[in-house]
Short mmCIF file of C-alpha atoms in Angstrom, two decimals:
data_model
loop_
_atom_site.label_atom_id
_atom_site.label_comp_id
_atom_site.label_asym_id
_atom_site.label_seq_id
_atom_site.Cartn_x
_atom_site.Cartn_y
_atom_site.Cartn_z
CA UNK A 1 91.53 80.63 58.48
CA UNK A 2 90.80 77.08 57.43
CA UNK A 3 94.30 75.58 57.45
CA UNK A 4 96.74 74.67 60.20
CA UNK A 5 99.66 77.05 60.62
CA UNK A 6 103.15 75.56 60.45
CA UNK A 7 106.29 76.84 62.12
CA UNK A 8 104.39 79.25 64.36
CA UNK A 9 106.73 78.80 67.34
CA UNK A 10 109.69 79.84 65.18
CA UNK A 11 108.13 83.21 64.27
CA UNK A 12 109.28 86.33 66.08
CA UNK A 13 106.95 87.98 68.58
CA UNK A 14 106.07 90.70 66.04
CA UNK A 15 105.38 88.10 63.35
CA UNK A 16 103.11 86.13 65.67
CA UNK A 17 101.15 89.26 66.54
CA UNK A 18 100.79 90.25 62.90
CA UNK A 19 99.64 86.75 61.96
CA UNK A 20 97.00 86.75 64.73
CA UNK A 21 95.81 90.27 63.90
CA UNK A 22 95.44 89.76 60.16
CA UNK A 23 94.00 86.25 60.39
CA UNK A 24 91.34 86.89 63.02
CA UNK A 25 90.49 90.60 63.31
CA UNK A 26 88.51 92.89 61.02
CA UNK A 27 90.60 95.85 62.27
CA UNK A 28 94.10 94.34 62.61
CA UNK A 29 95.87 97.62 63.37
CA UNK A 30 93.57 98.18 66.37
CA UNK A 31 94.17 94.64 67.58
CA UNK A 32 97.94 95.15 67.35
CA UNK A 33 97.71 98.49 69.16
CA UNK A 34 95.68 96.89 71.99
CA UNK A 35 98.26 94.14 72.52
CA UNK A 36 101.17 96.59 72.53
CA UNK A 37 99.34 98.90 74.94
CA UNK A 38 99.73 96.18 77.60
CA UNK A 39 103.47 95.75 77.10
CA UNK A 40 105.75 96.97 79.87
CA UNK A 41 107.67 100.10 78.85
CA UNK A 42 110.83 98.64 80.40
CA UNK A 43 112.26 96.23 77.82
CA UNK A 44 114.05 94.04 80.38
CA UNK A 45 110.87 93.59 82.43
CA UNK A 46 108.87 92.82 79.31
CA UNK A 47 111.42 90.25 78.14
CA UNK A 48 111.22 88.57 81.55
CA UNK A 49 107.45 88.24 81.18
CA UNK A 50 107.76 87.11 77.56
CA UNK A 51 109.93 84.20 78.65
CA UNK A 52 107.67 82.88 81.41
CA UNK A 53 105.63 80.94 78.82
CA UNK A 54 105.61 80.12 75.11
CA UNK A 55 104.16 82.19 72.25
CA UNK A 56 103.75 85.29 74.43
CA UNK A 57 102.07 88.19 72.63
CA UNK A 58 101.26 90.54 75.54
CA UNK A 59 100.58 90.75 79.29
CA UNK A 60 97.18 89.96 80.79
CA UNK A 61 96.57 92.21 83.77
CA UNK A 62 94.95 91.07 87.03
CA UNK A 63 94.69 93.63 89.86
CA UNK A 64 97.02 93.21 92.84
CA UNK A 65 95.29 94.46 95.96
CA UNK A 66 96.19 94.43 99.63
CA UNK A 67 94.17 93.48 102.71
CA UNK A 68 95.61 95.04 105.90
CA UNK A 69 95.02 94.41 109.63
CA UNK A 70 95.42 90.62 109.64
CA UNK A 71 96.44 89.69 113.18
CA UNK A 72 97.92 86.17 112.84
CA UNK A 73 99.45 84.44 115.86
CA UNK A 74 99.89 87.82 117.55
CA UNK A 75 101.58 89.58 114.60
CA UNK A 76 100.04 91.93 112.05
CA UNK A 77 100.32 91.22 108.33
CA UNK A 78 99.16 93.02 105.21
CA UNK A 79 98.21 90.34 102.70
CA UNK A 80 98.67 90.69 98.90
CA UNK A 81 95.79 89.38 96.77
CA UNK A 82 95.86 89.02 92.98
CA UNK A 83 92.27 88.62 91.80
CA UNK A 84 89.79 90.11 89.34
CA UNK A 85 86.58 89.56 91.32
CA UNK A 86 84.90 92.53 92.98
CA UNK A 87 84.45 92.56 96.78
CA UNK A 88 86.99 89.84 97.62
CA UNK A 89 89.71 92.17 98.90
CA UNK A 90 87.17 94.40 100.64
CA UNK A 91 85.60 91.39 102.36
CA UNK A 92 88.97 90.06 103.50
CA UNK A 93 89.96 93.49 104.86
CA UNK A 94 86.68 93.87 106.72
CA UNK A 95 87.01 90.42 108.29
CA UNK A 96 90.63 91.09 109.28
CA UNK A 97 89.60 94.27 111.10
CA UNK A 98 86.65 92.49 112.76
CA UNK A 99 88.82 89.72 114.22
CA UNK A 100 91.77 91.99 115.09
CA UNK A 101 89.78 93.22 118.09
CA UNK A 102 88.65 89.71 119.06
CA UNK A 103 91.97 87.91 119.44
CA UNK A 104 92.91 87.61 115.78
CA UNK A 105 93.58 84.44 113.79
CA UNK A 106 95.42 81.41 115.09
CA UNK A 107 97.24 79.27 112.51
CA UNK A 108 99.19 76.03 112.90
CA UNK A 109 101.09 73.90 110.37
CA UNK A 110 100.21 70.28 111.11
CA UNK A 111 102.54 68.55 108.65
CA UNK A 112 104.63 69.28 105.54
CA UNK A 113 104.87 65.87 103.85
CA UNK A 114 104.68 65.83 100.03
CA UNK A 115 104.13 62.83 97.77
CA UNK A 116 105.42 61.40 94.50
CA UNK A 117 104.85 58.06 92.80
CA UNK A 118 106.44 55.74 90.24
CA UNK A 119 103.61 53.85 88.53
CA UNK A 120 104.67 50.52 87.04
CA UNK A 121 103.43 47.19 85.72
CA UNK A 122 104.86 43.97 87.13
CA UNK A 123 103.73 40.59 85.81
CA UNK A 124 104.79 37.92 88.26
CA UNK A 125 104.93 36.60 91.82
CA UNK A 126 104.00 39.39 94.25
CA UNK A 127 105.90 37.79 97.15
CA UNK A 128 109.09 37.95 95.07
CA UNK A 129 108.44 41.64 94.30
CA UNK A 130 107.99 42.38 98.01
CA UNK A 131 111.25 40.61 98.84
CA UNK A 132 113.03 42.43 96.00
CA UNK A 133 111.82 45.81 97.28
CA UNK A 134 112.85 45.07 100.87
CA UNK A 135 116.35 44.15 99.71
CA UNK A 136 116.63 47.06 97.26
CA UNK A 137 115.01 49.93 99.18
CA UNK A 138 118.32 51.35 100.43
CA UNK A 139 119.61 51.56 96.84
CA UNK A 140 116.86 54.04 95.92
CA UNK A 141 118.23 56.39 98.57
CA UNK A 142 121.89 56.01 97.61
CA UNK A 143 121.20 56.39 93.88
CA UNK A 144 119.51 59.78 94.49
CA UNK A 145 122.17 61.25 96.79
CA UNK A 146 123.47 63.62 94.10
CA UNK A 147 119.92 65.01 93.74
CA UNK A 148 119.10 65.22 97.44
CA UNK A 149 122.37 66.49 98.97
CA UNK A 150 121.47 70.21 98.76
CA UNK A 151 117.94 69.58 100.04
CA UNK A 152 119.36 67.53 102.90
CA UNK A 153 121.61 70.45 103.87
CA UNK A 154 118.43 72.49 104.36
CA UNK A 155 116.93 69.74 106.52
CA UNK A 156 114.72 68.17 103.84
CA UNK A 157 114.90 65.24 101.46
CA UNK A 158 113.26 61.86 100.94
CA UNK A 159 111.33 60.75 104.01
CA UNK A 160 110.31 57.24 102.97
CA UNK A 161 109.60 54.95 100.02
CA UNK A 162 106.89 52.26 100.08
CA UNK A 163 105.77 49.59 97.63
CA UNK A 164 102.00 49.74 97.03
CA UNK A 165 100.09 46.83 95.51
CA UNK A 166 97.25 48.28 93.41
CA UNK A 167 96.29 45.10 91.55
CA UNK A 168 92.78 45.30 93.00
CA UNK A 169 92.32 48.40 90.83
CA UNK A 170 94.21 47.45 87.66
CA UNK A 171 95.88 44.19 86.60
CA UNK A 172 99.57 44.04 87.55
CA UNK A 173 99.60 47.69 88.71
CA UNK A 174 102.07 48.69 91.46
CA UNK A 175 103.54 51.92 92.82
CA UNK A 176 106.64 53.19 94.47
CA UNK A 177 105.02 55.68 96.84
CA UNK A 178 107.55 58.20 98.13
CA UNK A 179 107.19 60.98 100.69
CA UNK A 180 109.33 64.13 100.80
CA UNK A 181 110.07 67.24 102.83
CA UNK A 182 111.08 70.08 100.50
CA UNK A 183 111.43 72.80 103.18
CA UNK A 184 110.84 76.31 101.70
CA UNK A 185 110.59 75.21 98.05
CA UNK A 186 107.40 73.84 96.56
CA UNK A 187 109.69 71.05 95.35
CA UNK A 188 108.04 69.83 92.15
CA UNK A 189 111.27 69.65 90.14
CA UNK A 190 113.15 68.08 93.05
CA UNK A 191 110.48 65.42 93.59
CA UNK A 192 110.16 64.59 89.89
CA UNK A 193 113.94 64.28 89.51
CA UNK A 194 114.04 61.83 92.44
CA UNK A 195 111.15 59.83 90.99
CA UNK A 196 112.75 59.50 87.58
CA UNK A 197 115.91 58.18 89.23
CA UNK A 198 113.77 55.74 91.28
CA UNK A 199 112.27 54.46 88.00
CA UNK A 200 115.72 54.00 86.48
CA UNK A 201 117.00 52.21 89.58
CA UNK A 202 113.88 50.02 89.72
CA UNK A 203 114.39 48.75 86.17
CA UNK A 204 118.15 48.29 86.52
CA UNK A 205 117.98 46.45 89.83
CA UNK A 206 115.06 44.26 88.67
CA UNK A 207 117.00 43.20 85.56
CA UNK A 208 119.79 41.92 87.85
CA UNK A 209 117.61 40.26 90.51
CA UNK A 210 118.32 36.54 90.43
CA UNK A 211 114.99 35.41 91.91
CA UNK A 212 113.01 37.06 89.10
CA UNK A 213 112.15 35.14 85.95
CA UNK A 214 112.83 36.87 82.63
CA UNK A 215 109.18 37.99 82.54
CA UNK A 216 109.38 39.34 86.09
CA UNK A 217 112.58 41.23 85.33
CA UNK A 218 110.79 43.13 82.55
CA UNK A 219 109.16 45.79 84.76
CA UNK A 220 107.31 48.39 82.69
CA UNK A 221 107.40 51.90 84.16
CA UNK A 222 104.31 53.81 83.01
CA UNK A 223 105.18 57.21 84.53
CA UNK A 224 106.96 58.95 87.40
CA UNK A 225 105.29 62.10 88.77
CA UNK A 226 104.59 64.03 91.95
CA UNK A 227 101.05 64.19 93.32
CA UNK A 228 99.24 67.47 93.94
CA UNK A 229 97.13 65.66 96.52
CA UNK A 230 99.01 66.23 99.78
CA UNK A 231 96.72 65.19 102.67
CA UNK A 232 99.71 65.15 105.03
CA UNK A 233 100.88 68.68 104.15
CA UNK A 234 98.21 70.52 106.09
CA UNK A 235 97.57 73.74 107.98
CA UNK A 236 94.80 74.80 110.37
CA UNK A 237 93.45 78.34 110.74
CA UNK A 238 90.82 79.39 113.27
CA UNK A 239 89.11 82.26 115.06
CA UNK A 240 87.19 82.14 118.31
CA UNK A 241 85.66 84.45 120.89
CA UNK A 242 82.81 84.53 123.42
CA UNK A 243 79.51 84.65 121.55
CA UNK A 244 78.55 88.03 123.03
CA UNK A 245 81.70 89.59 121.52
CA UNK A 246 80.37 88.92 118.00
CA UNK A 247 78.02 91.88 118.40
CA UNK A 248 78.49 94.70 115.87
CA UNK A 249 76.44 96.96 113.57
CA UNK A 250 74.87 94.11 111.56
CA UNK A 251 74.89 91.59 114.45
CA UNK A 252 72.57 92.97 117.10
CA UNK A 253 71.73 89.51 118.46
CA UNK A 254 75.08 87.63 118.61
CA UNK A 255 73.61 84.37 119.93
CA UNK A 256 71.13 84.19 117.07
CA UNK A 257 73.87 85.10 114.58
CA UNK A 258 76.25 82.44 115.92
CA UNK A 259 73.59 79.73 115.78
CA UNK A 260 72.57 80.68 112.24
CA UNK A 261 76.23 80.81 111.19
CA UNK A 262 76.86 77.31 112.53
CA UNK A 263 73.75 76.05 110.73
CA UNK A 264 75.00 77.58 107.46
CA UNK A 265 78.31 75.71 107.84
CA UNK A 266 76.50 72.47 108.73
CA UNK A 267 74.47 72.75 105.53
CA UNK A 268 77.72 73.01 103.55
CA UNK A 269 79.04 69.95 105.41
CA UNK A 270 76.13 67.75 104.25
CA UNK A 271 74.94 69.30 100.95
CA UNK A 272 77.43 69.12 98.04
CA UNK A 273 75.56 71.71 95.94
CA UNK A 274 76.08 74.24 98.73
CA UNK A 275 79.57 72.93 99.62
CA UNK A 276 80.95 73.70 96.15
CA UNK A 277 79.91 77.37 96.32
CA UNK A 278 80.91 77.56 99.99
CA UNK A 279 84.40 76.26 99.18
CA UNK A 280 84.67 78.44 96.09
CA UNK A 281 84.41 81.42 98.44
CA UNK A 282 87.25 80.02 100.53
CA UNK A 283 89.32 79.61 97.36
CA UNK A 284 88.70 83.28 96.48
CA UNK A 285 90.98 84.13 99.38
CA UNK A 286 93.41 81.24 98.96
CA UNK A 287 93.94 81.53 95.20
CA UNK A 288 94.43 85.31 95.37
CA UNK A 289 97.34 84.98 97.82
CA UNK A 290 98.78 81.89 96.13
CA UNK A 291 98.86 83.74 92.79
CA UNK A 292 100.30 86.93 94.32
CA UNK A 293 103.16 84.91 95.86
CA UNK A 294 104.06 83.07 92.66
CA UNK A 295 102.71 79.65 93.60
CA UNK A 296 100.68 77.19 91.51
CA UNK A 297 97.03 77.91 92.27
CA UNK A 298 95.82 75.12 89.94
CA UNK A 299 97.76 72.54 91.95
CA UNK A 300 96.45 74.03 95.20
CA UNK A 301 92.86 73.99 93.88
CA UNK A 302 93.07 70.37 92.73
CA UNK A 303 94.56 69.17 96.01
CA UNK A 304 92.13 71.08 98.21
CA UNK A 305 89.04 69.92 96.33
CA UNK A 306 90.28 66.32 96.49
CA UNK A 307 90.71 66.81 100.25
CA UNK A 308 87.12 68.09 100.47
CA UNK A 309 86.04 64.73 99.00
CA UNK A 310 88.33 62.50 101.08
CA UNK A 311 85.44 60.89 103.00
CA UNK A 312 83.61 59.84 99.84
CA UNK A 313 81.40 62.92 99.55
CA UNK A 314 82.25 66.51 98.67
CA UNK A 315 81.92 68.61 101.82
CA UNK A 316 82.73 71.92 103.47
CA UNK A 317 86.38 72.73 104.15
CA UNK A 318 85.42 74.91 107.12
CA UNK A 319 83.63 74.06 110.35
CA UNK A 320 82.00 75.97 113.21
CA UNK A 321 80.70 75.30 116.70
CA UNK A 322 79.38 76.95 119.84
CA UNK A 323 80.70 75.32 123.00
CA UNK A 324 80.47 76.68 126.56
CA UNK A 325 79.54 80.09 125.21
CA UNK A 326 82.53 80.23 122.82
CA UNK A 327 82.09 80.59 119.07
CA UNK A 328 84.81 78.82 117.06
CA UNK A 329 85.25 78.82 113.29
CA UNK A 330 88.10 76.93 111.60
CA UNK A 331 89.38 75.16 108.52
CA UNK A 332 92.06 72.58 107.88
CA UNK A 333 93.44 72.31 104.35
CA UNK A 334 96.38 70.80 102.43
CA UNK A 335 98.77 73.39 100.99
CA UNK A 336 102.00 72.65 99.13
CA UNK A 337 103.66 76.06 98.79
CA UNK A 338 107.12 77.48 98.27
CA UNK A 339 108.89 80.76 98.98
CA UNK A 340 112.10 80.01 97.06
CA UNK A 341 112.55 78.87 93.45
CA UNK A 342 110.29 79.29 90.44
CA UNK A 343 108.55 82.66 90.02
CA UNK A 344 109.39 83.64 93.60
CA UNK A 345 112.87 84.69 92.47
CA UNK A 346 111.88 86.00 89.01
CA UNK A 347 108.58 87.89 88.97
CA UNK A 348 109.06 91.44 90.32
CA UNK A 349 105.59 91.65 91.87
CA UNK A 350 105.95 88.21 93.45
CA UNK A 351 109.17 89.37 95.08
CA UNK A 352 107.35 92.55 96.15
CA UNK A 353 104.52 90.49 97.69
CA UNK A 354 106.87 88.20 99.59
CA UNK A 355 108.88 91.13 100.91
CA UNK A 356 105.67 92.81 102.06
CA UNK A 357 104.92 89.59 103.96
CA UNK A 358 108.38 89.92 105.58
CA UNK A 359 109.89 87.10 103.48
CA UNK A 360 107.96 84.21 105.05
CA UNK A 361 109.09 80.60 105.19
CA UNK A 362 106.92 78.04 103.38
CA UNK A 363 105.28 77.17 106.71
CA UNK A 364 104.52 80.83 107.46
CA UNK A 365 103.06 81.29 103.97
CA UNK A 366 100.85 78.21 104.51
CA UNK A 367 99.45 79.91 107.62
CA UNK A 368 98.86 83.23 105.84
CA UNK A 369 97.10 81.57 102.90
CA UNK A 370 94.86 79.45 105.16
CA UNK A 371 93.90 82.54 107.16
CA UNK A 372 92.99 84.40 103.95
CA UNK A 373 90.67 81.52 102.98
CA UNK A 374 89.03 81.45 106.41
CA UNK A 375 88.58 85.23 106.40
CA UNK A 376 86.90 85.14 103.01
CA UNK A 377 84.56 82.37 104.15
CA UNK A 378 83.64 84.25 107.33
CA UNK A 379 82.84 87.38 105.30
CA UNK A 380 80.58 85.45 102.93
CA UNK A 381 78.73 83.61 105.69
CA UNK A 382 78.31 86.78 107.74
CA UNK A 383 76.69 88.47 104.73
CA UNK A 384 74.56 85.44 103.84
CA UNK A 385 73.19 85.09 107.37
CA UNK A 386 72.59 88.84 107.92
CA UNK A 387 72.12 91.36 105.07
CA UNK A 388 72.44 88.92 102.16
CA UNK A 389 75.35 88.51 99.77
CA UNK A 390 74.20 90.81 96.96
CA UNK A 391 74.05 94.14 98.77
CA UNK A 392 77.78 94.43 99.39
CA UNK A 393 78.82 92.59 96.24
CA UNK A 394 76.74 94.73 93.88
CA UNK A 395 77.99 97.96 95.45
CA UNK A 396 81.52 96.80 94.69
CA UNK A 397 80.38 95.71 91.21
CA UNK A 398 79.01 99.19 90.53
CA UNK A 399 82.40 100.37 89.24
CA UNK A 400 82.44 97.60 86.62
CA UNK A 401 79.01 98.62 85.32
CA UNK A 402 80.01 102.31 85.24
CA UNK A 403 83.16 101.45 83.28
CA UNK A 404 81.20 99.24 80.90
CA UNK A 405 79.13 102.28 79.88
CA UNK A 406 82.13 104.65 79.84
CA UNK A 407 80.46 107.10 82.21
CA UNK A 408 81.83 110.63 82.38
CA UNK A 409 83.17 112.11 85.63
CA UNK A 410 79.92 114.02 86.18
CA UNK A 411 77.84 110.87 85.52
CA UNK A 412 80.00 108.83 87.93
CA UNK A 413 79.36 111.32 90.76
CA UNK A 414 75.59 111.28 90.17
CA UNK A 415 75.46 107.48 89.83
CA UNK A 416 77.35 106.90 93.09
CA UNK A 417 75.22 109.42 94.95
CA UNK A 418 72.02 107.75 93.71
CA UNK A 419 73.09 104.20 94.61
CA UNK A 420 74.24 105.16 98.11
CA UNK A 421 70.58 104.85 99.06
CA UNK A 422 69.19 102.58 96.34
CA UNK A 423 69.71 98.90 95.66
CA UNK A 424 72.33 98.15 93.02
CA UNK A 425 71.50 95.78 90.18
CA UNK A 426 72.77 95.73 86.63
CA UNK A 427 69.38 96.69 85.19
CA UNK A 428 68.86 99.47 87.76
CA UNK A 429 72.24 101.03 86.94
CA UNK A 430 71.63 100.76 83.19
CA UNK A 431 68.20 102.39 83.55
CA UNK A 432 69.64 105.22 85.64
CA UNK A 433 72.44 105.87 83.13
CA UNK A 434 69.99 105.89 80.22
CA UNK A 435 67.72 108.35 82.05
CA UNK A 436 70.70 110.59 82.81
CA UNK A 437 71.66 110.68 79.16
CA UNK A 438 68.15 111.56 78.00
#
């Protein structure tokens, strides 16, 4: 195709699929059959999925796994994880079992403050703007009462509004910087609705303010939007035990293991190249639970990585120490999550996941997600500082290689038997399959 398509959004689902198949595929009937093979057989369920986004043509499957035995603050949880990467769920499960006999995970919500901003341009006397804001601040609250009344009934709402002078960064640039508590909802729509009303009130009140000149009255609102950076919406997760209790099959010398583990974390604290991969492992656990519970993993990712750079250099999200014979491993991260609204009340598997977690509050979900990230990080560092990361990962990856070559049942049995005692690599598996088939 060498021309733009017009009116695509107005086509029916079938018409869109036919257009895609015949424009881009050499075997269009096979392409159509593949797409339809991933449709849900229940029409109502499929329609629900069709309407989540625009121009839906099929469903894209990601496995939903579970990691049991997570002892968090004295209670056991089985954690849902939606992820396509081999070994993540297995690693989380193994870590959960390891720490369940060593006191389990401790998790604490530190704060739940969320942020939104009205970005505007003001050309005039800054002292007059400060006086205007001081005299008008209460109006921003009263003008949003119709938006906030239901949130206030649940104990949330607007916490504060501040005027920020950002003219050192851009000429005439100012902000209304607002903080919110959105209780069990993630709160994006609530926050954005409040901000848009703030912007309207700002312009209206400025146009009537007698101390402003005509130029000063002409405030230009650039945009009103929540921030996914929430450094005051944070949760801490940690594990600790006497060093000698770390001993297990692959940790024969627990003191040596603990010291090497702490060194590995310290490297991630000072070396950004290592920190990125280190934190990616943490996000394997976090994103999987965030996705399974219907939350916005892109927003979570952006906010957490910004937090990892808050001191001017990208660094490890987790930390470890040995003090008075006690090994402690912890992380502290920002998490803006919700357990009501959005997909949490629509997607059947999201509802399933939340029910499996015993219908947690937003604070409880923050704790669960943080623990999943810490568990994933512990599993990775334990492997890296003992047997190496590839041994366990490649054994889990073996299934993917077997499926890639469409191995028969008999071949699968022989392949698994062989690689119980031999190192797994892509080339080794390919060679073994080729030799079998000769």
